[in-house]
PDB file of C-alpha atoms in Angstrom:
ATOM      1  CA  UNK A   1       0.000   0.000   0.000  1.00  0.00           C
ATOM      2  CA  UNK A   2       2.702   2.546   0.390  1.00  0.00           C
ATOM      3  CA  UNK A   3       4.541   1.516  -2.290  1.00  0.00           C
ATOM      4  CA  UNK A   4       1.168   2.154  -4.702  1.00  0.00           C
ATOM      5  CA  UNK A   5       1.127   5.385  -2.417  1.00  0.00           C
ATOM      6  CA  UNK A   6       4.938   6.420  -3.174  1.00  0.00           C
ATOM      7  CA  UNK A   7       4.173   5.542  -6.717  1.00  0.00           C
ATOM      8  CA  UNK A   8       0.735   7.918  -7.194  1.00  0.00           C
ATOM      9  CA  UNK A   9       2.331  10.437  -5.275  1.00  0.00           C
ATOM     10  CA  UNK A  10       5.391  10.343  -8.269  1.00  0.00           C
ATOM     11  CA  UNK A  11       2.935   9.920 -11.116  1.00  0.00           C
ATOM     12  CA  UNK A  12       1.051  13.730  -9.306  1.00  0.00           C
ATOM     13  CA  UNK A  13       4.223  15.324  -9.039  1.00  0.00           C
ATOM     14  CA  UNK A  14       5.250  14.293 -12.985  1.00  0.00           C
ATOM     15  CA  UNK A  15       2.267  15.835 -13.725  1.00  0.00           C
ATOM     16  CA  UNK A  16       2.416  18.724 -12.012  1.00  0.00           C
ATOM     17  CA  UNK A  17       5.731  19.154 -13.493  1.00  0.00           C
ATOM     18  CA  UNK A  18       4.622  18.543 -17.372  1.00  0.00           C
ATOM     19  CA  UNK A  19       1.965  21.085 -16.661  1.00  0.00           C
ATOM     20  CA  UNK A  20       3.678  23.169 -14.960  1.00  0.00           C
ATOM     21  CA  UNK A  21       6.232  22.701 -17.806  1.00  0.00           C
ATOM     22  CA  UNK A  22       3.360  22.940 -20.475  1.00  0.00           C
ATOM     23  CA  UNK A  23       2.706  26.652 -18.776  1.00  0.00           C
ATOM     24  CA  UNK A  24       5.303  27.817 -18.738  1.00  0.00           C
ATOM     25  CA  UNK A  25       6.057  27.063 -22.367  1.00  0.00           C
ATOM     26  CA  UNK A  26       3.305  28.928 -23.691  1.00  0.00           C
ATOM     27  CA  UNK A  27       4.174  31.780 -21.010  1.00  0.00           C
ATOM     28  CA  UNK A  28       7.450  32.215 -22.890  1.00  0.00           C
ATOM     29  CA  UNK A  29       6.256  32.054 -26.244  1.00  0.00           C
ATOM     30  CA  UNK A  30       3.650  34.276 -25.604  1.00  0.00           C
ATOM     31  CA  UNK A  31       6.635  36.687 -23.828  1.00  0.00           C
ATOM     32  CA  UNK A  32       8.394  36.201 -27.307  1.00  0.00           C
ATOM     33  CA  UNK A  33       5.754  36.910 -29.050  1.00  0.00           C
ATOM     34  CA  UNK A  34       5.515  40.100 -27.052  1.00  0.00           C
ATOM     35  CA  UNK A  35       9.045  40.487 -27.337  1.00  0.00           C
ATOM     36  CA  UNK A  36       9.052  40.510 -31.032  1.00  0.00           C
ATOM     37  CA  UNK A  37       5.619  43.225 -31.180  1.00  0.00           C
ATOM     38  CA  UNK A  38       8.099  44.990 -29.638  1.00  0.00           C
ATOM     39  CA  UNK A  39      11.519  45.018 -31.592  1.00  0.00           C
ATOM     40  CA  UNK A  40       9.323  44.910 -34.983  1.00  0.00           C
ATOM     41  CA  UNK A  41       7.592  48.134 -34.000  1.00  0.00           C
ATOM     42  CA  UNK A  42      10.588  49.956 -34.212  1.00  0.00           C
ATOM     43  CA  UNK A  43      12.676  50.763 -37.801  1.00  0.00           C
ATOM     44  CA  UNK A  44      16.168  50.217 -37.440  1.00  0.00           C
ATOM     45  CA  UNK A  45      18.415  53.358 -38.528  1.00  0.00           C
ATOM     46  CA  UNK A  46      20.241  53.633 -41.641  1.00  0.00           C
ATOM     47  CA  UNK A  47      23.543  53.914 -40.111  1.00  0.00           C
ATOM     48  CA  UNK A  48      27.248  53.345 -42.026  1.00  0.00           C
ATOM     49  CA  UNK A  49      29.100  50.207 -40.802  1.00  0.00           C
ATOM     50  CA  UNK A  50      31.885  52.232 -39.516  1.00  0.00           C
ATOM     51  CA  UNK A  51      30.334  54.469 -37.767  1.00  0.00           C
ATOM     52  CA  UNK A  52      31.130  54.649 -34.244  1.00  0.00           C
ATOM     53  CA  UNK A  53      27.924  56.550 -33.319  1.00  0.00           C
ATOM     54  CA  UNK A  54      25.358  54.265 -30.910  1.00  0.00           C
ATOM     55  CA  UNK A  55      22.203  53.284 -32.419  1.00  0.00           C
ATOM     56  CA  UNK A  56      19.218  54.171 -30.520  1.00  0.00           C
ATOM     57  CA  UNK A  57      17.230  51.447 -32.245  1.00  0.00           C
ATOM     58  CA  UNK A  58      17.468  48.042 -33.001  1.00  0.00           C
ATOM     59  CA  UNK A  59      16.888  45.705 -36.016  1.00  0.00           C
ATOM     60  CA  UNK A  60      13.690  43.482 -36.071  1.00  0.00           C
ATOM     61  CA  UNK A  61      13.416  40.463 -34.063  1.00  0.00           C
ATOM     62  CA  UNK A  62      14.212  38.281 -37.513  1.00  0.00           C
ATOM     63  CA  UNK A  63      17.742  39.176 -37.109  1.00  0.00           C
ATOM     64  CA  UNK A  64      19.898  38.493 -33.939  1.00  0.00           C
ATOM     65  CA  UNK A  65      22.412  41.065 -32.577  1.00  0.00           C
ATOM     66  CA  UNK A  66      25.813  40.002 -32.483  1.00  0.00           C
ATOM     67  CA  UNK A  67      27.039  37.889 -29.600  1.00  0.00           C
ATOM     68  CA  UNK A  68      30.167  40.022 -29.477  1.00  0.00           C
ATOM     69  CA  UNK A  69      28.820  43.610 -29.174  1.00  0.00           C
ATOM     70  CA  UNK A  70      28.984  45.465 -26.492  1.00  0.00           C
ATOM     71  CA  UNK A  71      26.166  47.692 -25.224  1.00  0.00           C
ATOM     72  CA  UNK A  72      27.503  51.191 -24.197  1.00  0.00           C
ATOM     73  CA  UNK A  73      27.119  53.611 -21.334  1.00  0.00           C
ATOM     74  CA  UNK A  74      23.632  54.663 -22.330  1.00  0.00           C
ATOM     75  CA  UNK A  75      22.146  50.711 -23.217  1.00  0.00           C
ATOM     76  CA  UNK A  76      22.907  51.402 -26.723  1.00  0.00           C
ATOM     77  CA  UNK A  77      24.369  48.674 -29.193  1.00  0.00           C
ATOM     78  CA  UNK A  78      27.139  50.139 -31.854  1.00  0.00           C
ATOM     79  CA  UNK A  79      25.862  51.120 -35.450  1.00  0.00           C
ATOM     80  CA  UNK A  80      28.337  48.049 -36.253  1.00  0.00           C
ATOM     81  CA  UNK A  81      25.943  45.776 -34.539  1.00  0.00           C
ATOM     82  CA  UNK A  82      23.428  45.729 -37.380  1.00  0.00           C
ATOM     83  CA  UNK A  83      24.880  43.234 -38.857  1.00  0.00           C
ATOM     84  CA  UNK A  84      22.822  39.872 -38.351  1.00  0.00           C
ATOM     85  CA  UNK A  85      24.124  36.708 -36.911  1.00  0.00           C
ATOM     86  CA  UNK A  86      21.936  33.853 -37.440  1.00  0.00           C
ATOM     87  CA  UNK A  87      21.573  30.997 -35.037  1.00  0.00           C
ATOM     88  CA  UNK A  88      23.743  27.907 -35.689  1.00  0.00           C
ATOM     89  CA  UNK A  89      26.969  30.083 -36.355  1.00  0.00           C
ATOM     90  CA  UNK A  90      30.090  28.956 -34.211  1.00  0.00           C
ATOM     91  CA  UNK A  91      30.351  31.281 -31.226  1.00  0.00           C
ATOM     92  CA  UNK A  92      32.495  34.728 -31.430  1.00  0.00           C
ATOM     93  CA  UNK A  93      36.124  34.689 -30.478  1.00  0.00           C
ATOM     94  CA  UNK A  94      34.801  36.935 -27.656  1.00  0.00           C
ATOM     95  CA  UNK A  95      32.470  34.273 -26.287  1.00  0.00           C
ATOM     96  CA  UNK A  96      34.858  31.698 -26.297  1.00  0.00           C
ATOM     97  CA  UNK A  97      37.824  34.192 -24.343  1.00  0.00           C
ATOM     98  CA  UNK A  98      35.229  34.651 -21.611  1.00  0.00           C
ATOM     99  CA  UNK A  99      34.158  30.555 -21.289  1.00  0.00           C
ATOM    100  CA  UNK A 100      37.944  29.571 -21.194  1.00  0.00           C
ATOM    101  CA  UNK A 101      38.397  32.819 -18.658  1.00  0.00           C
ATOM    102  CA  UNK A 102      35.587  31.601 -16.437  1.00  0.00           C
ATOM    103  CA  UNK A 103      36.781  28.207 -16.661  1.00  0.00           C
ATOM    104  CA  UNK A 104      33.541  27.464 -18.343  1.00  0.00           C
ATOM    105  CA  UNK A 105      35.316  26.141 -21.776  1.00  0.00           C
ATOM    106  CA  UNK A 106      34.186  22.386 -20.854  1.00  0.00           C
ATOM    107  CA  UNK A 107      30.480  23.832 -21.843  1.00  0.00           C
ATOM    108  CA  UNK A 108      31.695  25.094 -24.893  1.00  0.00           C
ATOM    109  CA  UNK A 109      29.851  22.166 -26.917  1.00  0.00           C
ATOM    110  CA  UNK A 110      27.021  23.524 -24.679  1.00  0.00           C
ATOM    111  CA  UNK A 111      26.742  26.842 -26.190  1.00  0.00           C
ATOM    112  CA  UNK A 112      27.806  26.492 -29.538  1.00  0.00           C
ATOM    113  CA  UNK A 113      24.516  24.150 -29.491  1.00  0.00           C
ATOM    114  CA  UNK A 114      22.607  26.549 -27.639  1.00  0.00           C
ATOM    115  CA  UNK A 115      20.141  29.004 -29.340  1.00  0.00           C
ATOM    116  CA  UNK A 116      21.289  32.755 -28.622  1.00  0.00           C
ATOM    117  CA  UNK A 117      18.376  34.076 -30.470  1.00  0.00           C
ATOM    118  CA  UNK A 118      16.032  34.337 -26.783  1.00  0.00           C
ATOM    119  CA  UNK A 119      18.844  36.355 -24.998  1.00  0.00           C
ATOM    120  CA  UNK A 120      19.870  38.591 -28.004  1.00  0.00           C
ATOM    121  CA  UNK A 121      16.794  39.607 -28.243  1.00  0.00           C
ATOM    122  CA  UNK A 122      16.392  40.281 -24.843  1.00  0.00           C
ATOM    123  CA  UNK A 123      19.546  42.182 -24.729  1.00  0.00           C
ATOM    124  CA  UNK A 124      18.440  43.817 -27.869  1.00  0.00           C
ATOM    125  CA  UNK A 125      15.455  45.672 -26.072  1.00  0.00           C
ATOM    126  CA  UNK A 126      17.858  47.277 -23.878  1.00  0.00           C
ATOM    127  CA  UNK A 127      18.580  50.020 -26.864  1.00  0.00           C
ATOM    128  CA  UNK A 128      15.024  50.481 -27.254  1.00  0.00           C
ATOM    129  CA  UNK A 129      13.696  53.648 -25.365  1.00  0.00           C
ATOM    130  CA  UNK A 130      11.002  51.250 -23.634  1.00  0.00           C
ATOM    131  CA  UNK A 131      12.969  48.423 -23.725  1.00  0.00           C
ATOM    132  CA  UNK A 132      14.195  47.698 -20.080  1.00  0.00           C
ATOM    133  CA  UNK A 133      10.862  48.339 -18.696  1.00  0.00           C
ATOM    134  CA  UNK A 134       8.833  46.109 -20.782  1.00  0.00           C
ATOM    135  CA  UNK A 135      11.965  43.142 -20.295  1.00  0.00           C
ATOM    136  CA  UNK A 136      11.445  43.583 -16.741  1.00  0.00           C
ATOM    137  CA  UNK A 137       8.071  42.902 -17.301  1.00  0.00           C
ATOM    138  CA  UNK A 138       8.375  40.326 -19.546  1.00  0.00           C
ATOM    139  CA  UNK A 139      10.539  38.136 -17.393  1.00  0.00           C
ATOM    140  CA  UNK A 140       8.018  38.559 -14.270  1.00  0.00           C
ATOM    141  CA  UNK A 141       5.612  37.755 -16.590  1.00  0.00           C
ATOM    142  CA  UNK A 142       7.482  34.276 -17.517  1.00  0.00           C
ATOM    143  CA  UNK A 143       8.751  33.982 -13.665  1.00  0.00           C
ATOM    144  CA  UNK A 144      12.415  34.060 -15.272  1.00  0.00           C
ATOM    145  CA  UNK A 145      15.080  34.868 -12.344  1.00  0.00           C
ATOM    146  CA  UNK A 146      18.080  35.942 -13.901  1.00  0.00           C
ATOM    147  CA  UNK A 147      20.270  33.223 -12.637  1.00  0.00           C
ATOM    148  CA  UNK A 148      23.687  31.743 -13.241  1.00  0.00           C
ATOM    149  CA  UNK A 149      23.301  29.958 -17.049  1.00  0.00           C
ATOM    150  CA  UNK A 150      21.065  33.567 -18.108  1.00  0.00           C
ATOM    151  CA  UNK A 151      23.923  36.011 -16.399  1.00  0.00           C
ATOM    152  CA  UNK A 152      26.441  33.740 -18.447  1.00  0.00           C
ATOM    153  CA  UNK A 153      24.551  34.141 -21.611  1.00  0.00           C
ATOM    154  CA  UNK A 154      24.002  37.753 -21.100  1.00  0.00           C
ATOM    155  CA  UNK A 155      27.929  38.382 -20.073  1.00  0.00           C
ATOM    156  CA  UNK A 156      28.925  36.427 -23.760  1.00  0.00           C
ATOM    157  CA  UNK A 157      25.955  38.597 -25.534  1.00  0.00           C
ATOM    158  CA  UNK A 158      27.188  42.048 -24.479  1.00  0.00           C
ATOM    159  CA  UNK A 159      31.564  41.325 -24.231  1.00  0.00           C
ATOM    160  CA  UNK A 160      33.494  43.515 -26.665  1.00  0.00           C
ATOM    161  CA  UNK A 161      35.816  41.797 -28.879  1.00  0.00           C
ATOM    162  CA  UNK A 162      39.093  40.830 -27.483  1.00  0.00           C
ATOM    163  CA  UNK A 163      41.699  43.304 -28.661  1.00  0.00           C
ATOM    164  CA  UNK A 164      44.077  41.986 -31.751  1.00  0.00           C
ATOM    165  CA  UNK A 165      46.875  39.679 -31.180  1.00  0.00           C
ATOM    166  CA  UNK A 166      49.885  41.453 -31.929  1.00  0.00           C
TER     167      UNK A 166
END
């Protein structure tokens, strides 16, 4: 009898998690979906790729920022940022200096399998006049803590290049 209990009381909690699970999937893709209203509302600015001037706007949600930019003083990204990365590319030399720096570089097969697009974007919103706010709210929204794997993702989305070996 209590093994039948121990079992039911497993096969409730497995539930609970799938559902729980199942929630919180369509929480984030409803947060993405926000996300993206969001980004796409704004028109990026015609900027030249060597300009060194921040942008004060980002590019639609169909393009990722660049892992490697940094986002300056004011929460803008670089006008050099506008170029797209697209998801599947091998991570940027900048990424990889920070895993092997953190002692993290045994995850590297981790990341360069992981999709960047989420936190890019996320980070992308953070040039957007509005954007903070409405991430803050977003993540409550989703119950997303910022915790160790998202302030590792965020660190290798907004690290500036490493300087040129000489």
């Amino acid at each position: 009898a209590q093994i039948a209990m121990e079992q039911m009381e497993a096969e409730a909690r497995e539930a609970e998690a799938l559902s729980s699970a199942l929630e919180a999937q369509q929480l984030s893709e409803k947060a993405q979906h926000l996300a993206s209203t969001q980004l796409t509302s704004t028109q990026p600015t015609s900027t030249h790729p060597s300009s060194t001037q921040p942008t004060s706007r980002v590019a639609p949600s169909t393009t990722a920022q660049p892992t490697g930019t940094a986002v300056g003083a004011d929460g803008a990204l670089p006008a050099a940022s506008a170029a797209s990365v697209r998801v599947g590319e091998p991570l940027p030399e900048s990424a990889i200096a920070l895993l092997e720096e953190l002692d993290l570089d045994k995850y590297r097969k981790k990341f360069l399998r992981e999709d960047l697009t989420e936190t890019a974007m996320f980070v992308a919103m953070l040039a957007v006049e509005s954007g903070p706010s409405d991430l803050r709210v977003i993540l409550r929204e989703v119950g997303m803590t910022l915790g160790h794997r998202e302030r590792l993702l965020l660190a290798l989305t907004t690290r500036p290049p490493p300087a040129a070996k000489v």
